[in-house]
Coordinates of C-alpha atoms and ligand atoms in Angstrom, one line a residue:
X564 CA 6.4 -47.3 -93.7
X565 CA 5.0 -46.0 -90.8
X566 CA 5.4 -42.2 -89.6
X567 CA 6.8 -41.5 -86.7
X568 CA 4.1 -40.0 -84.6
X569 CA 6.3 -38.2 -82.1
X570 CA 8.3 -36.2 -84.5
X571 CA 7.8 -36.7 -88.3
X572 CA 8.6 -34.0 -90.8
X573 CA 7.3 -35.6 -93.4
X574 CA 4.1 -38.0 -93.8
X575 CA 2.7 -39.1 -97.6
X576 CA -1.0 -38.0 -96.2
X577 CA -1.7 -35.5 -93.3
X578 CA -5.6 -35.6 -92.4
X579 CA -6.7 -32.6 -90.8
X580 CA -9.2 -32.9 -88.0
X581 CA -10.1 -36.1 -86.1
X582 CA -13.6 -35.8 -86.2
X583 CA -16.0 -38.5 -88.4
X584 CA -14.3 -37.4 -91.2
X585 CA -10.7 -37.5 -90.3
X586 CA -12.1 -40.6 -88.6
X587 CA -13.2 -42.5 -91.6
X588 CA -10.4 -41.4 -93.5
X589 CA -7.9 -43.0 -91.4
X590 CA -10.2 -46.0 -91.0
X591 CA -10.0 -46.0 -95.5
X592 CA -6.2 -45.7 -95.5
X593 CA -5.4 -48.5 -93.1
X594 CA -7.8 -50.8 -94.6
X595 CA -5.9 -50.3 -98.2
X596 CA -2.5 -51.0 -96.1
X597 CA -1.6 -47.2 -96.3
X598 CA 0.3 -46.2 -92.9
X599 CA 2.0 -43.3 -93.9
X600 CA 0.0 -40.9 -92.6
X601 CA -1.0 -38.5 -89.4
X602 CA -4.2 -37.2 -88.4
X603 CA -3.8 -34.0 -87.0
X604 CA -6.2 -32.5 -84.3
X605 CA -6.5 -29.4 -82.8
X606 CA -8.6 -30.5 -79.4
X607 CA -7.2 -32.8 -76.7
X608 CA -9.2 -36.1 -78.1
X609 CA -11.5 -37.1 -81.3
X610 CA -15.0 -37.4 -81.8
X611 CA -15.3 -33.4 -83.6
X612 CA -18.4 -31.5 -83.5
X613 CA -19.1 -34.2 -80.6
X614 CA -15.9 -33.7 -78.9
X615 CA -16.6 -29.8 -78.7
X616 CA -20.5 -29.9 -78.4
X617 CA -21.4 -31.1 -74.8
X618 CA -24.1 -28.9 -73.7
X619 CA -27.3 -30.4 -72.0
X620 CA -29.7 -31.7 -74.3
X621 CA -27.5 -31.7 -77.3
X622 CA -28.3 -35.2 -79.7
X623 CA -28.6 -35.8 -83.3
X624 CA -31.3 -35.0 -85.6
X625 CA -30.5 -37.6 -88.1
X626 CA -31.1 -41.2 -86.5
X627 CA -28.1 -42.4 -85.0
X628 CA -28.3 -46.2 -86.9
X629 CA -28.0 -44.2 -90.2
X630 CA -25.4 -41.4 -88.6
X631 CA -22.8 -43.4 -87.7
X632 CA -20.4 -45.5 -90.2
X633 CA -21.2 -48.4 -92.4
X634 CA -18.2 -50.2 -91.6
X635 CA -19.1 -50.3 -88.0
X636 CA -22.8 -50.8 -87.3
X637 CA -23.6 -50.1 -83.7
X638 CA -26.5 -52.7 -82.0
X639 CA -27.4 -50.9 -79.4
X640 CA -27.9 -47.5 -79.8
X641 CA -30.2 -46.6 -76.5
X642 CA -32.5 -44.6 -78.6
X643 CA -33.1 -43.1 -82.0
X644 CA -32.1 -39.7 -81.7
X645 CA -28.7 -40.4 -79.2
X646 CA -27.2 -38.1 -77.3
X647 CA -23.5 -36.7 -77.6
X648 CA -22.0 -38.5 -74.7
X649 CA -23.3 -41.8 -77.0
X650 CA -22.1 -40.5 -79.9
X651 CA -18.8 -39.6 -78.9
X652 CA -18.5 -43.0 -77.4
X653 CA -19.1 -44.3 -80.1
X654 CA -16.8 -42.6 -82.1
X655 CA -13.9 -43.1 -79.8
X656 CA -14.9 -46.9 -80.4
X657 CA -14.0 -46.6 -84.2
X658 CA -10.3 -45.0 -83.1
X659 CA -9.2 -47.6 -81.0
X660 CA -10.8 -50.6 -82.2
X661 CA -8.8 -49.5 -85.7
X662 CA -5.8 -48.6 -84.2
X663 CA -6.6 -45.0 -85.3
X664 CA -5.3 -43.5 -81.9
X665 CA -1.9 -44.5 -83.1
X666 CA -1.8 -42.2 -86.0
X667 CA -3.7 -38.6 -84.2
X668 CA -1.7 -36.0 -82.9
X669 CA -3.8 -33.9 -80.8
X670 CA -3.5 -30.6 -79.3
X671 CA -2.2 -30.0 -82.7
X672 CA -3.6 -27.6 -84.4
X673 CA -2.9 -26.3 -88.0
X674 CA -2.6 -23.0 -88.7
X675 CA -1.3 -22.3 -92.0
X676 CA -1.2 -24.5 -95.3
X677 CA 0.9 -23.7 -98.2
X678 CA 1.4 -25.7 -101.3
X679 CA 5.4 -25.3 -103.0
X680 CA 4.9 -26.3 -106.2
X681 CA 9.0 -26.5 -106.8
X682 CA 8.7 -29.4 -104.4
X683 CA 5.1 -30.8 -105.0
X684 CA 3.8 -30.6 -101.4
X685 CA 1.9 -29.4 -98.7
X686 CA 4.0 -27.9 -95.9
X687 CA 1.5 -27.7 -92.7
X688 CA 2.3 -24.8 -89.9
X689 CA 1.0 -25.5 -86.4
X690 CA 0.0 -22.9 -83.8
X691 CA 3.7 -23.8 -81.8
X692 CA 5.3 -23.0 -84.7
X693 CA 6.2 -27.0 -85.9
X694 CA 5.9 -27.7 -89.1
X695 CA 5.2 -30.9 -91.4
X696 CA 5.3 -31.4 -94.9
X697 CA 2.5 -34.3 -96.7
X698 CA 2.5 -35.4 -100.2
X699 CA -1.4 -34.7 -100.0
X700 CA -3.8 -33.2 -97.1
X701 CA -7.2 -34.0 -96.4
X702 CA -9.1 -31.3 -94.5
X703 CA -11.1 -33.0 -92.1
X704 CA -11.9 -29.7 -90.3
X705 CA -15.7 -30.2 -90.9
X706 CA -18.6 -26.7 -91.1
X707 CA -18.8 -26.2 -87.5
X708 CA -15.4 -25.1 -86.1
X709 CA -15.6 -21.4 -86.1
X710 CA -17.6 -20.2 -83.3
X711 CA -20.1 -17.3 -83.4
X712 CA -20.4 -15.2 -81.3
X713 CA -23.3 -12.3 -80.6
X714 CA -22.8 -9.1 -82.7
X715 CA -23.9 -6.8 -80.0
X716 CA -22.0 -4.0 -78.4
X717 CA -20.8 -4.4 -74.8
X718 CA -20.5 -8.1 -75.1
X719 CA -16.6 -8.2 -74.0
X720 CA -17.6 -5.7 -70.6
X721 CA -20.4 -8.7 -69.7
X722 CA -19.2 -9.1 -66.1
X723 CA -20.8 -12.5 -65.3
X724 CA -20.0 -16.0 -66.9
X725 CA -20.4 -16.5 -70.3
X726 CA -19.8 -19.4 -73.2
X727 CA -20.6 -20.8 -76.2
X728 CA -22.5 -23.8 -76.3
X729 CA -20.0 -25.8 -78.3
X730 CA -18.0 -24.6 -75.3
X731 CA -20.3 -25.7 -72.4
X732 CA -18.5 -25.1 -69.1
X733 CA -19.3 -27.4 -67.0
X734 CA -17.5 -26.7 -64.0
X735 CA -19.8 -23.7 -63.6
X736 CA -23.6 -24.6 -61.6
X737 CA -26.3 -22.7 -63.6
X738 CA -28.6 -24.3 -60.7
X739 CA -30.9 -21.6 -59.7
X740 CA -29.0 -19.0 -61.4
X741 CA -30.6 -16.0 -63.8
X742 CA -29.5 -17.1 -67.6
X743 CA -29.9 -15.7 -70.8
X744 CA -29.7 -17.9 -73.6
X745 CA -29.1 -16.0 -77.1
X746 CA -30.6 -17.6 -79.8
X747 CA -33.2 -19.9 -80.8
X748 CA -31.8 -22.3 -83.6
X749 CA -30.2 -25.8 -83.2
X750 CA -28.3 -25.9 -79.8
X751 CA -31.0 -23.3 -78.3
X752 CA -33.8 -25.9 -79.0
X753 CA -32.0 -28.7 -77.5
X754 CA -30.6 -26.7 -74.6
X755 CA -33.2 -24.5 -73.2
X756 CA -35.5 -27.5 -72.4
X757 CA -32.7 -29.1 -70.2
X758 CA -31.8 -26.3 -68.4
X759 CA -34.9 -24.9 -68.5
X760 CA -35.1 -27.5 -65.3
X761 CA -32.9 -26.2 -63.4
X762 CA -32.2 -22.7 -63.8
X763 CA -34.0 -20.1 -61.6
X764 CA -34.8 -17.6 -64.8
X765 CA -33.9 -18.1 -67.9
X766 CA -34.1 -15.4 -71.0
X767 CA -34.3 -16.9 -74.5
X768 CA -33.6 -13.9 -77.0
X769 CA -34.7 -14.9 -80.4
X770 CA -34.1 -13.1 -82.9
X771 CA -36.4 -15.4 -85.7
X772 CA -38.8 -18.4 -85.1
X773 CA -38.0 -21.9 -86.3
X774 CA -40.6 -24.7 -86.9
X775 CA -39.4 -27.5 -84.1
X776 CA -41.1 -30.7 -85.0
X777 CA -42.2 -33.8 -83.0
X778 CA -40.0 -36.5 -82.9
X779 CA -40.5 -40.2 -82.4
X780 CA -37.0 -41.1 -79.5
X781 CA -38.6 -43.8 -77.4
X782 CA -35.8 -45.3 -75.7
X783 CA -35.3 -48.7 -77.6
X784 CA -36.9 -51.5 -75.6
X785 CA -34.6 -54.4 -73.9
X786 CA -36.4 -56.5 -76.7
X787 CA -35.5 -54.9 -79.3
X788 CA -31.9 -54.1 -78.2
X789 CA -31.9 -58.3 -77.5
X790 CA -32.5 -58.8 -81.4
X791 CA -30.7 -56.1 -82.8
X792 CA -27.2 -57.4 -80.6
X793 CA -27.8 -60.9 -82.0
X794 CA -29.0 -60.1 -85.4
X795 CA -26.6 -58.2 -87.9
X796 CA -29.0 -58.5 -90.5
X797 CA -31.8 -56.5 -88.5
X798 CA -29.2 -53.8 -87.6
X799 CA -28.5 -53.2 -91.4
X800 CA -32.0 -53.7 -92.2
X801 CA -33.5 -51.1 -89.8
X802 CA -30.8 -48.6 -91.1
X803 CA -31.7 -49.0 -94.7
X804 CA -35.2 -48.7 -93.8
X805 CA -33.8 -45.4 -92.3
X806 CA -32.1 -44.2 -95.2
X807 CA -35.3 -45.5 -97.8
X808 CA -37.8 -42.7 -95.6
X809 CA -35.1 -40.2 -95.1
X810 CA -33.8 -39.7 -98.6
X811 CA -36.2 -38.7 -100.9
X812 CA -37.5 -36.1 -98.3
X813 CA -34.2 -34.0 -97.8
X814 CA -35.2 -32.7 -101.3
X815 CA -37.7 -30.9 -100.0
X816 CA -40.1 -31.6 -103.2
X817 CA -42.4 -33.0 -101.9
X818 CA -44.8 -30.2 -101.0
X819 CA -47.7 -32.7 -99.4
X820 CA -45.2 -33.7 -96.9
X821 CA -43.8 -30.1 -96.4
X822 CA -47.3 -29.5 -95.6
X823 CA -47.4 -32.3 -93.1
X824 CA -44.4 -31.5 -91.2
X825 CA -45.3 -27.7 -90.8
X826 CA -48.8 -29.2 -89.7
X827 CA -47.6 -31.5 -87.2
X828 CA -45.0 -28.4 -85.9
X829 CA -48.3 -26.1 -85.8
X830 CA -50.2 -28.9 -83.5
X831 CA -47.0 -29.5 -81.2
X832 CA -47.1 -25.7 -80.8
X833 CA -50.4 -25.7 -79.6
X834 CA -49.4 -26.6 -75.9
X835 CA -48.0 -23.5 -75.2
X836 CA -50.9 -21.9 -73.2
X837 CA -49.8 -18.2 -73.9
X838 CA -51.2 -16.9 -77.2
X839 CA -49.1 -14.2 -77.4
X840 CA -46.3 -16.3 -77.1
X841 CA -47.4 -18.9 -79.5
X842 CA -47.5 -15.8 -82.1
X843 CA -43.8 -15.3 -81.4
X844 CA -43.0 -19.1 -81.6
X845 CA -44.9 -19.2 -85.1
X846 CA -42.3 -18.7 -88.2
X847 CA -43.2 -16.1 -91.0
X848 CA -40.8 -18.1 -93.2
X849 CA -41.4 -21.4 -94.9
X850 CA -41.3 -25.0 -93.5
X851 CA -37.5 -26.0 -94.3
X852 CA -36.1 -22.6 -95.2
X853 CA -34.8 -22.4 -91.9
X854 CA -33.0 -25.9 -91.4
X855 CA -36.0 -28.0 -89.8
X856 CA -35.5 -28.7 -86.1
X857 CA -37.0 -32.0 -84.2
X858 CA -38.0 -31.5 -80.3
X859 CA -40.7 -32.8 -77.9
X860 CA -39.8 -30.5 -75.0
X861 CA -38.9 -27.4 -76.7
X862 CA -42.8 -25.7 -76.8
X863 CA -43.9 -27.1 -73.4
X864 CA -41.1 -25.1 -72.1
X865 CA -42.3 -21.8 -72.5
X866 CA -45.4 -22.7 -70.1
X867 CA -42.8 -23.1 -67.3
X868 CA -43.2 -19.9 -65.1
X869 CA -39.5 -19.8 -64.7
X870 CA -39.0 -19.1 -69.0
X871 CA -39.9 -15.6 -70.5
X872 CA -39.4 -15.7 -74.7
X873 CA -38.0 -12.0 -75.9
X874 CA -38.3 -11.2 -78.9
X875 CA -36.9 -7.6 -78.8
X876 CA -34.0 -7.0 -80.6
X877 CA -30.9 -7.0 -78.0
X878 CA -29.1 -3.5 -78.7
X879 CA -26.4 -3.6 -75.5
X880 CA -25.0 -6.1 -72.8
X881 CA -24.3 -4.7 -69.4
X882 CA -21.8 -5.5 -67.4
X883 CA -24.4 -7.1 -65.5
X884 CA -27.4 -8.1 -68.0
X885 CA -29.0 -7.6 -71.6
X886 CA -30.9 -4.9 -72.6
X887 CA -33.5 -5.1 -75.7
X888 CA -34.6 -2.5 -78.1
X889 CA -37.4 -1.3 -75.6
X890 CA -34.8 0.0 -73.3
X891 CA -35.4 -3.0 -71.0
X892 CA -32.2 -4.8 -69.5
X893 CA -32.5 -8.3 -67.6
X894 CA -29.7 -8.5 -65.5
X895 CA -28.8 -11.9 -65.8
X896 CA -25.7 -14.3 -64.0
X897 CA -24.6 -16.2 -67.2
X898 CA -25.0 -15.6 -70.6
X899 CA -25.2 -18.6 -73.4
X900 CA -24.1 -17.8 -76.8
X901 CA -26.2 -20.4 -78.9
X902 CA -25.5 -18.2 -81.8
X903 CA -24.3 -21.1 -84.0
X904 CA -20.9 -21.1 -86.3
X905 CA -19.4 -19.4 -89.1
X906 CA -20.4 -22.4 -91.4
X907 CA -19.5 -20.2 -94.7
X908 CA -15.7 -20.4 -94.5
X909 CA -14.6 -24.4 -94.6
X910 CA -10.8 -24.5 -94.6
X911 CA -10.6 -20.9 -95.4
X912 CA -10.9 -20.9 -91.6
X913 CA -7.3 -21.4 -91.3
X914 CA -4.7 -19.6 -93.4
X915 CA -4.4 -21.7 -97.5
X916 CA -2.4 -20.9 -99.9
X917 CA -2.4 -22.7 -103.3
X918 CA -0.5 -22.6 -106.4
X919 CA 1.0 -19.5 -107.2
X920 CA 0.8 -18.3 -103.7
X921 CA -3.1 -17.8 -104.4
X922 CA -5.3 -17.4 -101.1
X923 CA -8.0 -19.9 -100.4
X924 CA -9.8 -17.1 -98.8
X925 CA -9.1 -15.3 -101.3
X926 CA -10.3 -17.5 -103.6
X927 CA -13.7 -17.8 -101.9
X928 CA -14.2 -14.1 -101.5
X929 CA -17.7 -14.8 -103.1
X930 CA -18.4 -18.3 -101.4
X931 CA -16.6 -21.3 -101.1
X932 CA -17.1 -23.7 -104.2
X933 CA -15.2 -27.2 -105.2
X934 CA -15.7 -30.1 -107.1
X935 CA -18.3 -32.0 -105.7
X936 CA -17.3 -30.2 -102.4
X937 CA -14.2 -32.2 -102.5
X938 CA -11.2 -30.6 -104.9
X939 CA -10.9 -26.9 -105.1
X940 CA -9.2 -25.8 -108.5
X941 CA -5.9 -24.0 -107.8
X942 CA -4.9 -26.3 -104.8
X943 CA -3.3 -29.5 -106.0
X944 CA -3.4 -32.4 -103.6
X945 CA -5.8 -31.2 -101.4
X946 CA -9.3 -32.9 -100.8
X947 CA -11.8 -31.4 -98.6
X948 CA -14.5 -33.6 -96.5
X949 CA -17.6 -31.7 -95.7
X950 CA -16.7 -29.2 -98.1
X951 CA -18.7 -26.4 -99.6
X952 CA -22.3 -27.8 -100.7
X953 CA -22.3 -31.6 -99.4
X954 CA -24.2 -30.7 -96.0
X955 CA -27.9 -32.7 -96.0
X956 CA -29.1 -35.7 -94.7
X957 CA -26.7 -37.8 -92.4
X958 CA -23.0 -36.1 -92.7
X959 CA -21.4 -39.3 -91.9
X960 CA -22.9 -41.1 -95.3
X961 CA -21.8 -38.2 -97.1
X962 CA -18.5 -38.2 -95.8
X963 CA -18.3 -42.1 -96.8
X964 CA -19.1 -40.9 -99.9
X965 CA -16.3 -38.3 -100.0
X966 CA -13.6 -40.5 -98.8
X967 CA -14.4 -43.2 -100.7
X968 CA -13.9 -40.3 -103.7
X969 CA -10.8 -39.5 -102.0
X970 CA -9.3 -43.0 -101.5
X971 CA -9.3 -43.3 -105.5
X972 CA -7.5 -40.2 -106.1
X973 CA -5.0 -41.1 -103.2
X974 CA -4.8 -44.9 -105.5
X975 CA -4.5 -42.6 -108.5
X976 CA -1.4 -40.7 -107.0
X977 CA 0.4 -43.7 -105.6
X978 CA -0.6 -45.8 -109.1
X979 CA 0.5 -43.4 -111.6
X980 CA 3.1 -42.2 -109.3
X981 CA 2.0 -38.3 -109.7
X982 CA 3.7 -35.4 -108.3
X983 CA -0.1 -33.3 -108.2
X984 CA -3.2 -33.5 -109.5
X985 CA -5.6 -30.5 -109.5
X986 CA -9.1 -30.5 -110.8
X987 CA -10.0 -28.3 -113.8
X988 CA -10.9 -24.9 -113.6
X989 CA -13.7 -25.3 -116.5
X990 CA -14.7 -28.5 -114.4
X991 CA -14.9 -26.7 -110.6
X992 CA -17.1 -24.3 -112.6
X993 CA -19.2 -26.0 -114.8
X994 CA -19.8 -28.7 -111.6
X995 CA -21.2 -25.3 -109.8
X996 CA -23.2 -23.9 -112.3
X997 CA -25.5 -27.0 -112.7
X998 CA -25.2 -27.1 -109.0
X999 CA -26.5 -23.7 -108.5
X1000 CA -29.1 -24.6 -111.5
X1001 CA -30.3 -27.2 -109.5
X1002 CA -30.7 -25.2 -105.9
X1003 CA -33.1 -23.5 -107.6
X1004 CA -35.1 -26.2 -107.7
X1005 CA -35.4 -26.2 -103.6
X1006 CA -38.6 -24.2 -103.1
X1007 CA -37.7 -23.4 -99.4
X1008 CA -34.8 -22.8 -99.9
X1009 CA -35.6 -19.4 -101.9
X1010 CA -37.8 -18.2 -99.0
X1011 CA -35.3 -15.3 -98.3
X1012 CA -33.9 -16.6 -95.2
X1013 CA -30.6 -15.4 -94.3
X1014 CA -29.4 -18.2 -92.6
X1015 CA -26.1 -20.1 -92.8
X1016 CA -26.7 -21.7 -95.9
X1017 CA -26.2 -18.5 -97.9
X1018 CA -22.6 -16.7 -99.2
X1019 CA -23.0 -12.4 -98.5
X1020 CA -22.9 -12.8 -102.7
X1021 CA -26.6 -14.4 -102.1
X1022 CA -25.3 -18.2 -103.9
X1023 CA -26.1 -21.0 -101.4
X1024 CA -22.5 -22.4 -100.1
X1025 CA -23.6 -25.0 -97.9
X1026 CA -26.5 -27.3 -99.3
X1027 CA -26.6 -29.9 -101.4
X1028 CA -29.5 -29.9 -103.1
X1029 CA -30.5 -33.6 -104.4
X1030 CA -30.6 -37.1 -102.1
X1031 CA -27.5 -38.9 -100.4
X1032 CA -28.3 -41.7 -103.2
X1033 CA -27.2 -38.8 -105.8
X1034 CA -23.8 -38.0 -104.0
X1035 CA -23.4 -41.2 -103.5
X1036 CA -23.5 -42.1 -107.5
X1037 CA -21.9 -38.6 -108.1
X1038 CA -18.9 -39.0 -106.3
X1039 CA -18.6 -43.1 -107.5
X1040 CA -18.5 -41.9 -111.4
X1041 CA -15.1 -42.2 -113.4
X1042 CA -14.0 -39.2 -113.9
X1043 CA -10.0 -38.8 -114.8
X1044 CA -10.4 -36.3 -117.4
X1045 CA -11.7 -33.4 -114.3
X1046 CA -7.9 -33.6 -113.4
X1047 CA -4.8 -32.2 -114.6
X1048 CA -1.5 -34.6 -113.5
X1049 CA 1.8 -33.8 -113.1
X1050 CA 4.2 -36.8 -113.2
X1051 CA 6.6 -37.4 -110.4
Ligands
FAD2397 C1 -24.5 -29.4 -82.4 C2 -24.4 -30.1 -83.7 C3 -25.3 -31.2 -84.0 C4 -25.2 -31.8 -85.2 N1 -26.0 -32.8 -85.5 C5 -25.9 -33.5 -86.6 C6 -26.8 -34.6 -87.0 O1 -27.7 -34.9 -86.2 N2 -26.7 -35.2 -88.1 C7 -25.7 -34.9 -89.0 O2 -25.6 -35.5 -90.1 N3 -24.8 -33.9 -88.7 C8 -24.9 -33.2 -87.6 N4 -24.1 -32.2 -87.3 C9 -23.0 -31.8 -88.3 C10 -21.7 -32.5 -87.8 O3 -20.7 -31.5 -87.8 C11 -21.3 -33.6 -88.8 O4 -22.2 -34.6 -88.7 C12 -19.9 -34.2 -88.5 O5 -19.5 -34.1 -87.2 C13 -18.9 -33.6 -89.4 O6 -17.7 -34.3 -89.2 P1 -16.3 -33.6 -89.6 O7 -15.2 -34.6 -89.2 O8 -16.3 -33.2 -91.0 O9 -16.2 -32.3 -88.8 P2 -16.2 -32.1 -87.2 O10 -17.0 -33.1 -86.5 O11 -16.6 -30.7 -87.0 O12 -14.7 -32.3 -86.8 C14 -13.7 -31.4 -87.2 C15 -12.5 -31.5 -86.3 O13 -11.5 -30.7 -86.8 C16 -10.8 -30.1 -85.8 N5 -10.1 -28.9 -86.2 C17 -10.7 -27.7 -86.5 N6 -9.8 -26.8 -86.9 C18 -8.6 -27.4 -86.8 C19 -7.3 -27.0 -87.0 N7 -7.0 -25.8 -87.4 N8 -6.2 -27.9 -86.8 C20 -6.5 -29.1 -86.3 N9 -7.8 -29.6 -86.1 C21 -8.8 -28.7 -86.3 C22 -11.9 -29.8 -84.7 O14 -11.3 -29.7 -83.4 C23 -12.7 -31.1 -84.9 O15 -12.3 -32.1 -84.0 C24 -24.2 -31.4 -86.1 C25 -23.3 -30.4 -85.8 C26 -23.4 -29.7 -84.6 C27 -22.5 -28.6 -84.3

């Protein structure tokens, strides 16, 4: 049976979030027949992080014929690193080529989850106050949906223009304008190079250095695009050579290639003529503590005259500019937060409550844990993509991984006609202690950086600390007993 998209009030499976993951979950259930289901999304179309993240410059780190979905190799990506616009293109090519499209609600956004035990199910509130009840949910809602914002007084009183860069405004001309850019991670890396271009003065206020490497993005060649859109096999090919190079490395074990990558981000830095600069670009942490960063444009930029790095700690925003520990202010016209996302809270971003009317923030007071990032113990029927430590290598063949996980406890429900299954309190935490065991192992990782990988309680809540090939086998393993049932 299919749900009525327009105005169900109940579906067997609500998917939360149409990005890659809600994507490839839908994608799973129709191609095992299932139809009763709705994937609920909070923005006006799919595509996720790349619906929301549209500022200039921003691409993918991983290469895009390995992030994207093995059930839909793309030919003709233009280059290796693609941009977003490709990306989301892409991804809006998976909806409607499976009929996805069909089964999203957007504007839809969930705020509250409760589970009734009496009645075995989710009941789902939305921000207009709906409601919908699922047999099961799967949180699609991915690490990057909770913006960050600067921690600095005076922010609210900033009188010019001012966004987030996973909330580019792009009816607004930075062309020749004074712009302060805060932050120097991810986005700030991609962005200031772009707009760098454009902009009369820009401000980049970094508060630690991150090693950028080289990247090799040559636009793929009308050649190669030729044999790659007649030849399946090469497309497949070239990914798993892809995947063979990448996988062992996001282990970080391998201290002779550590070595080389901080090497080869020392000689990029090198073109930036300003010494004194250069010192400020130059990390005092480890190669990898900070997540790496790729860019080839990033270090010429700060020889443009146009481009001043500060350092300085910003203590105030004017209502007119930014002023740094040293009692300097640049006034400035518009002010980029590229400060990043609250990437600690998962689904304890919106409002969970589990069996006995337990809080999933609550729950995670300490740092979010699950079982294998996936089932949290406490919340029956729930299965969480991208959950707490599953983020390395590409996202989208760990999320295959997860949903292929997911699609056999879905089979499991509908076979054994259960009413709830839950995974194992002694399982959740004897899964995270060997999990926590095993971070150990990741030397940068214990280089004291407080970045976004790390719970205030010090355990690392993001990371997964072994190859794709290991999630991969981890989440493929039998593994009935991790579950308590309840019959229907
Ligand atoms: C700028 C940027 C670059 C990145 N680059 C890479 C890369 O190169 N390689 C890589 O592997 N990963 C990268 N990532 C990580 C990226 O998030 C994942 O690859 C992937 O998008 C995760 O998919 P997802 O579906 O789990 O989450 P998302 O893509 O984040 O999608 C989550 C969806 O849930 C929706 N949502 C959120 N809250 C609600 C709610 N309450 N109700 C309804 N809907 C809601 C959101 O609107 C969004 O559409 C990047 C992330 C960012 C921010």
């Amino acid at each position: 049976m299919s749900a009525n998209v327009d105005s169900p009030e109940h579906v067997h499976i609500a998917v939360m979030g149409a990005g890659p993951g809600g994507i490839c979950t839908a994608y799973q259930l129709l191609a095992r027949g299932i139809t009763d289901f709705l994937v609920l999304e909070k923005a006006s179309g799919p595509g996720g992080t790349w619906y929301h993240n549209r500022y200039p410059g921003a691409e993918c780190d991983i290469k895009s014929h390995l992030y994207s979905f093995s059930w839909e190799l793309k030919a003709d990506w233009s280059r290796p690193y693609a941009g977003d616009t490709e990306i989301r293109e892409y991804l809006e090519h998976c909806i409607e080529k499976y009929g996805i499209d069909k089964y999203a609600r957007y504007d839809t956004e969930v705020r509250a989850a409760r589970w009734d035990d009496d009645a075995s199910r989710w009941t789902l509130t939305f921000a207009d106050g709906g409601t919908l009840t699922a047999d099961v949910v799967v949180s699609g809602l991915g690490m990057f949906n909770d913006l960050r914002y600067p921690d600095v007084e005076g922010l609210d009183d900033f009188q010019g223009t001012m966004f987030h860069t996973a909330r580019w405004d792009w009816d607004h001309d930075i062309t020749g304008e004074r712009v302060a850019v805060i932050g120097a991670a991810a986005s700030a890396i991609q962005l200031v190079p772009e707009i760098a271009k454009t902009v009369g003065q820009l401000y980049l206020f970094q508060r630690s250095a991150n090693w950028v490497a080289p990247k090799e993005d040559r636009p793929y060649t009308e050649e190669q695009l030729a044999e790659f859109r007649a030849n399946p096999a090469a497309v497949q090919a070239f990914r798993d050579e892809i995947f063979r190079s990448t996988d062992p490395f996001i282990t970080f074990q391998d201290e002779a290639r550590l070595e080389m990558a901080r090497q080869a981000c020392l000689r990029a830095m090198e073109v930036v003529e300003d010494s004194e600069v250069r010192a400020k670009l130059t990390p005092d942490t480890p190669y990898a503590c900070h997540r790496p960063l790729m860019s080839n444009y990033y270090y010429p930029t700060f020889n443009q005259p146009n481009v001043e790095l500060v350092t300085d700690v910003i203590t105030r925003i004017t209502p007119t500019g930014v002023v740094t520990a040293d009692g300097t202010e640049r006034e400035v016209d518009t002010i980029v937060c590229a400060t990043g996302f609250q990437t600690l809270k998962y689904l304890s971003a919106i409002d969970v409550t589990g069996r006995g009317g337990v809080r999933l923030a609550d729950e995670w007071a300490d740092g979010a844990q699950a079982y294998l990032g996936i089932a949290v113990a406490g919340f029956p029927n729930l299965f969480v993509l991208y959950g707490p430590n599953t983020n390395n290598g590409s996202i989208i063949y760990m999320i295959e991984s997860q949903v292929g996980y997911v699609m056999r406890q879905i089979d499991r429900i509908d076979g054994e006609r259960l009413a709830s299954m839950e995974v194992r309190r002694d399982v959740q935490a004897a899964y995270n202690e060997q999990l926590q065991h095993d971070m150990a192992t990741v030397g940068p990782w214990q280089g004291g950086c407080s970045t976004y990988y790390r719970a205030p309680s010090g355990r690392i809540v993001t990371q997964w600390p072994h190859t794709m090939t290991e999630y991969r086998e981890a989440t493929s393993r039998p593994d009935e007993h991790a579950y308590a049932v309840a019959p229907r």
